[in-house]
Amino acid sequence: MINNEKFTKKAVMIIEGAIEYASELGHTYVGSEHILLSIAGEGNTEAADILMEGGISFDELRSEIISMVGQGSTTVLNQRFLTTAAKRILEKAYLAASVSNGKKASPERILAAMLEERSCSGCTIMRKLSADQNIILTRLDDILDNETGRKLYDAMIPKQSQIPNLYRYGKNLTDLSLVRKNDPLIGRKKEIERILQILSRRNKNNPCLIGEAGVGKTAIVEGVAELFTRNLVPEDLKNKYIFSLDIASLLSGAKYRGDFEERIKLCIDEAVSAGNIILFIDEIHMIVGAGAAEGAIDAANIMKPQLARGELQIIGATTFEEYRKTIEKDSALERRFQAVKVCEPDIESCVEMINGLRHNYEKYHGIEISDDIIKRAVELSKKYVTDRFLPDKAIDLLDEACACAKIRNCGKTVKDDTKLIHMEGKTLNQLNEVINSYDEKGVTENDLNHVISLKTGIPLSKLTSADVEKLGNLEKKLSEHIIGHDTAVRKITEVLYRSRAGLRDVSRPVASFLFAGPTGVGKTELAKILAEQYYDSENSLIRIDMSEYMEKHSVSKLIGAPPGYAGYDNCDNNLCERVKRCPYSLVLFDEIEKADADVLNILLQILEDGFLTDSVMRRIDFRSTIIIMTSNIGAEELTTKTSLGFSDNDDMNNRTTESIRKYFSPELLNRIDEIIFFEPFKHEHLLQISRLQLKNIAHRAKTLGIDIEFTQRVEETVAAAEGTSRYGARPIRRKAVELVENELAKMIVNSEIKRGESIRIDIENEKISMTKTVTI
């Protein structure tokens, strides 16, 4: 039996009706949707009238429930089959009624409690039926205000004539019209309870919310203000009001010395004399030093006497950094406040928060937002937007994605397209395709990916399945440009495959490599090609020449100068700032052995944790970067392989590894994913590189309208350039310039070769000869 002491007769009928409807539909539970159906079906209650005014009819509601849940054979149920959400709704309704006026819970109370439980099935169905929640909430507020004594609450607030300065420089957060405009607060029960506990203290009853920007500090205070308007606060806090004080407004227009102090003193005196006003100061760190001049006191010191005597109550909000810089340094001010830490919510809590805001965004943008899109928005923002915090960054992403979807569908209607198809005599299948295309009028994952790409600079392909297909061809693409290092290319792609498959530690960079080998074998070139192929942009390479870091103090070029030193405020060109601006980059530390050993220690944090803390204590995310270090350590073992008679590559690599281990610390080497060895080029490799260099010359000439063909003797002559055994492929490039480019340039400048002509280049008597062939 339903407890008649908790609910009115009509409310009991609603609950019993919900059980009957669930039984009739053959459901094995009694949920919030059945309670909503029972409210709509009970015609002689104000709650049913409110639903009708909001656009919800009994028949539509019943059809939607059957469509969503299904229908089975009639069953026998009772109140023990109530779901957790349904029990919570009934309990909230009873508690709200008992706290406000000691009466039993009415059907209107049950409906109001259901609207607070925004993730329940009943609210979901109302959103699907496009219910006008503003009408429903307004009507409920009018009815419940009379129950809770809201009119008495409004009547007790001091008039504007009594507190003119508070109305001028602030706003009443407990004003019902303002509360209705605010987005609802979802979750944060612990923080709200903590604030109410501090406000209820006898002394030092001033809470200060401390948290990173975007975690919802101001929203929590607005949620507390809503509790005040509904009298859901402890007895000693009833009939109190929260006024938000704007420090910027107080400072604005204060031309003469003493104007600001006078304004803030008047506001404090009005709050103290009223006796039932709590001041909320957002960015409360601004009161320290605000308005201070030589020989004058700031706003914080003006407030201290009233705070010390308990005459004034303040709720503050600031960030950890600003709290540490300002309030923490003033111990007399700090001890007046009680810190309430507001942490970033986890993914599940953030999804629940945005679910509660969904209706507002759907109504504003006029498009549908699915549950999957909300979850995906939170996951994408958590993964890729690393310099901001949930839920703010997820809400921003979803809001902009809604705008993208709205613009995409702007001006398009199915009716117009069907008319066009009819006029053009198109087929029925084409008509169905047009109609089906409108299933994507809501926000899609492509919209989210597009916004993320715009915000972070991440290539759009990285966020789609096309990235997987492209990665499958990575080894082939690298081998086309990198000659003679198939083993190195294979090892690199294996590491990247593991990373892309999701098997890597997500708290570390995408991959980290140490390229070891003699000069000129293609270490830096491979890094450049990898950046272009993996990140879809040649600008994604951040190259750090470690020869510039031979002194201990040069670490400031990576993380910025320490406080008090020149360049502390100018960090535009250091590594941290460049990665912060472009988090999807390949970071190349070239010739790492030339850097001071203490400078190399800075890399440990990057390779292990995926973060680097700069000189201003910002944590820069390196988890989307590829880290490559090049070194010539051990090059002698590689280049003297033939002369020493080592034919076993493994033995040679072992000797090179020993040289590397002697030079670099174990802490650094153990954090690297793979050490890649680059062997000296063989003759066939040099010949391929020669052909590649000559091909590049021919390509540049082609842009000038000149067609060039090289003979095999030219290719072999360039490949036989002196110094390749010691300097690798670089002498080949110099030989190509000296042998071909210089002569070709002279002929073009002297008009011996003109646009549209075709020439054949050969070697005769160790000199280059150019013969004109057929004109193009």
GROMACS .gro file of N, CA and C in nm, residues 368-427:
model
  180
  368GLU      N    1   1.812   1.818  -3.319
  368GLU     CA    2   1.811   1.711  -3.220
  368GLU      C    3   1.954   1.671  -3.182
  369ILE      N    4   1.973   1.642  -3.054
  369ILE     CA    5   2.103   1.598  -3.004
  369ILE      C    6   2.084   1.461  -2.941
  370SER      N    7   2.148   1.360  -2.993
  370SER     CA    8   2.131   1.224  -2.943
  370SER      C    9   2.223   1.198  -2.824
  371ASP      N   10   2.193   1.089  -2.751
  371ASP     CA   11   2.277   1.050  -2.637
  371ASP      C   12   2.419   1.017  -2.681
  372ASP      N   13   2.431   0.950  -2.796
  372ASP     CA   14   2.564   0.912  -2.846
  372ASP      C   15   2.648   1.035  -2.879
  373ILE      N   16   2.584   1.138  -2.933
  373ILE     CA   17   2.657   1.260  -2.968
  373ILE      C   18   2.707   1.329  -2.842
  374ILE      N   19   2.625   1.331  -2.737
  374ILE     CA   20   2.668   1.394  -2.611
  374ILE      C   21   2.789   1.322  -2.554
  375LYS      N   22   2.782   1.190  -2.552
  375LYS     CA   23   2.895   1.111  -2.499
  375LYS      C   24   3.020   1.131  -2.583
  376ARG      N   25   3.001   1.134  -2.715
  376ARG     CA   26   3.115   1.152  -2.804
  376ARG      C   27   3.177   1.291  -2.788
  377ALA      N   28   3.093   1.392  -2.766
  377ALA     CA   29   3.143   1.529  -2.747
  377ALA      C   30   3.231   1.536  -2.623
  378VAL      N   31   3.188   1.470  -2.516
  378VAL     CA   32   3.267   1.469  -2.393
  378VAL      C   33   3.400   1.396  -2.415
  379GLU      N   34   3.395   1.282  -2.482
  379GLU     CA   35   3.517   1.204  -2.505
  379GLU      C   36   3.616   1.279  -2.595
  380LEU      N   37   3.566   1.340  -2.701
  380LEU     CA   38   3.655   1.414  -2.792
  380LEU      C   39   3.719   1.534  -2.723
  381SER      N   40   3.638   1.608  -2.647
  381SER     CA   41   3.693   1.726  -2.579
  381SER      C   42   3.793   1.685  -2.472
  382LYS      N   43   3.766   1.575  -2.404
  382LYS     CA   44   3.859   1.525  -2.302
  382LYS      C   45   3.992   1.484  -2.365
  383LYS      N   46   3.986   1.423  -2.482
  383LYS     CA   47   4.106   1.369  -2.546
  383LYS      C   48   4.188   1.476  -2.617
  384TYR      N   49   4.121   1.568  -2.687
  384TYR     CA   50   4.193   1.658  -2.777
  384TYR      C   51   4.206   1.801  -2.726
  385VAL      N   52   4.110   1.850  -2.646
  385VAL     CA   53   4.118   1.988  -2.594
  385VAL      C   54   4.182   1.980  -2.457
  386THR      N   55   4.314   1.987  -2.453
  386THR     CA   56   4.387   1.957  -2.329
  386THR      C   57   4.414   2.080  -2.242
  387ASP      N   58   4.390   2.199  -2.295
  387ASP     CA   59   4.424   2.320  -2.218
  387ASP      C   60   4.301   2.380  -2.148
  388ARG      N   61   4.188   2.308  -2.151
  388ARG     CA   62   4.068   2.354  -2.082
  388ARG      C   63   4.008   2.238  -2.004
  389PHE      N   64   3.896   2.263  -1.936
  389PHE     CA   65   3.844   2.165  -1.843
  389PHE      C   66   3.696   2.134  -1.869
  390LEU      N   67   3.659   2.011  -1.833
  390LEU     CA   68   3.519   1.970  -1.837
  390LEU      C   69   3.444   2.037  -1.724
  391PRO      N   70   3.313   2.064  -1.739
  391PRO     CA   71   3.229   2.038  -1.856
  391PRO      C   72   3.231   2.151  -1.960
  392ASP      N   73   3.304   2.260  -1.930
  392ASP     CA   74   3.299   2.378  -2.016
  392ASP      C   75   3.342   2.347  -2.160
  393LYS      N   76   3.452   2.272  -2.174
  393LYS     CA   77   3.502   2.248  -2.310
  393LYS      C   78   3.409   2.154  -2.388
  394ALA      N   79   3.343   2.060  -2.318
  394ALA     CA   80   3.249   1.971  -2.387
  394ALA      C   81   3.123   2.047  -2.428
  395ILE      N   82   3.076   2.136  -2.342
  395ILE     CA   83   2.958   2.217  -2.376
  395ILE      C   84   2.988   2.308  -2.493
  396ASP      N   85   3.107   2.370  -2.494
  396ASP     CA   86   3.146   2.457  -2.605
  396ASP      C   87   3.153   2.379  -2.736
  397LEU      N   88   3.209   2.258  -2.730
  397LEU     CA   89   3.219   2.175  -2.850
  397LEU      C   90   3.081   2.139  -2.903
  398LEU      N   91   2.992   2.099  -2.812
  398LEU     CA   92   2.857   2.061  -2.854
  398LEU      C   93   2.781   2.181  -2.909
  399ASP      N   94   2.796   2.296  -2.846
  399ASP     CA   95   2.727   2.418  -2.890
  399ASP      C   96   2.770   2.456  -3.031
  400GLU      N   97   2.901   2.453  -3.057
  400GLU     CA   98   2.950   2.491  -3.190
  400GLU      C   99   2.914   2.385  -3.294
  401ALA      N  100   2.912   2.256  -3.253
  401ALA     CA  101   2.870   2.151  -3.345
  401ALA      C  102   2.723   2.168  -3.383
  402CYS      N  103   2.640   2.211  -3.286
  402CYS     CA  104   2.499   2.241  -3.316
  402CYS      C  105   2.489   2.354  -3.417
  403ALA      N  106   2.574   2.456  -3.401
  403ALA     CA  107   2.574   2.568  -3.495
  403ALA      C  108   2.614   2.520  -3.635
  404CYS      N  109   2.713   2.430  -3.641
  404CYS     CA  110   2.755   2.374  -3.772
  404CYS      C  111   2.640   2.300  -3.838
  405ALA      N  112   2.569   2.217  -3.758
  405ALA     CA  113   2.457   2.141  -3.813
  405ALA      C  114   2.345   2.233  -3.859
  406LYS      N  115   2.323   2.339  -3.782
  406LYS     CA  116   2.217   2.435  -3.818
  406LYS      C  117   2.249   2.505  -3.948
  407ILE      N  118   2.375   2.546  -3.964
  407ILE     CA  119   2.416   2.613  -4.088
  407ILE      C  120   2.410   2.516  -4.206
  408ARG      N  121   2.449   2.391  -4.180
  408ARG     CA  122   2.447   2.292  -4.287
  408ARG      C  123   2.306   2.270  -4.341
  409ASN      N  124   2.208   2.276  -4.252
  409ASN     CA  125   2.070   2.251  -4.293
  409ASN      C  126   1.993   2.380  -4.324
  410CYS      N  127   2.064   2.493  -4.321
  410CYS     CA  128   1.998   2.622  -4.336
  410CYS      C  129   1.929   2.632  -4.473
  411GLY      N  130   1.800   2.664  -4.471
  411GLY     CA  131   1.726   2.688  -4.594
  411GLY      C  132   1.684   2.566  -4.670
  412LYS      N  133   1.718   2.446  -4.617
  412LYS     CA  134   1.681   2.324  -4.688
  412LYS      C  135   1.553   2.266  -4.630
  413THR      N  136   1.464   2.226  -4.716
  413THR     CA  137   1.341   2.159  -4.674
  413THR      C  138   1.315   2.040  -4.764
  414VAL      N  139   1.259   1.937  -4.707
  414VAL     CA  140   1.226   1.818  -4.786
  414VAL      C  141   1.123   1.854  -4.893
  415LYS      N  142   1.031   1.944  -4.859
  415LYS     CA  143   0.924   1.980  -4.952
  415LYS      C  144   0.983   2.041  -5.080
  416ASP      N  145   1.081   2.131  -5.065
  416ASP     CA  146   1.141   2.195  -5.181
  416ASP      C  147   1.214   2.094  -5.269
  417ASP      N  148   1.288   2.002  -5.204
  417ASP     CA  149   1.364   1.905  -5.282
  417ASP      C  150   1.273   1.805  -5.354
  418THR      N  151   1.163   1.766  -5.289
  418THR     CA  152   1.071   1.672  -5.354
  418THR      C  153   1.003   1.737  -5.473
  419LYS      N  154   0.975   1.868  -5.462
  419LYS     CA  155   0.917   1.940  -5.577
  419LYS      C  156   1.014   1.939  -5.694
  420LEU      N  157   1.142   1.964  -5.663
  420LEU     CA  158   1.244   1.967  -5.767
  420LEU      C  159   1.257   1.831  -5.835
  421ILE      N  160   1.255   1.725  -5.754
  421ILE     CA  161   1.266   1.590  -5.810
  421ILE      C  162   1.145   1.559  -5.898
  422HIS      N  163   1.029   1.600  -5.852
  422HIS     CA  164   0.907   1.575  -5.929
  422HIS      C  165   0.912   1.648  -6.064
  423MET      N  166   0.962   1.771  -6.061
  423MET     CA  167   0.970   1.849  -6.184
  423MET      C  168   1.070   1.787  -6.282
  424GLU      N  169   1.178   1.730  -6.227
  424GLU     CA  170   1.280   1.672  -6.314
  424GLU      C  171   1.249   1.528  -6.351
  425GLY      N  172   1.138   1.475  -6.300
  425GLY     CA  173   1.098   1.340  -6.336
  425GLY      C  174   1.190   1.235  -6.278
  426LYS      N  175   1.239   1.257  -6.156
  426LYS     CA  176   1.330   1.161  -6.096
  426LYS      C  177   1.254   1.038  -6.048
  427THR      N  178   1.331   0.935  -6.011
  427THR     CA  179   1.271   0.808  -5.970
  427THR      C  180   1.234   0.809  -5.823
   0.00000   0.00000   0.00000
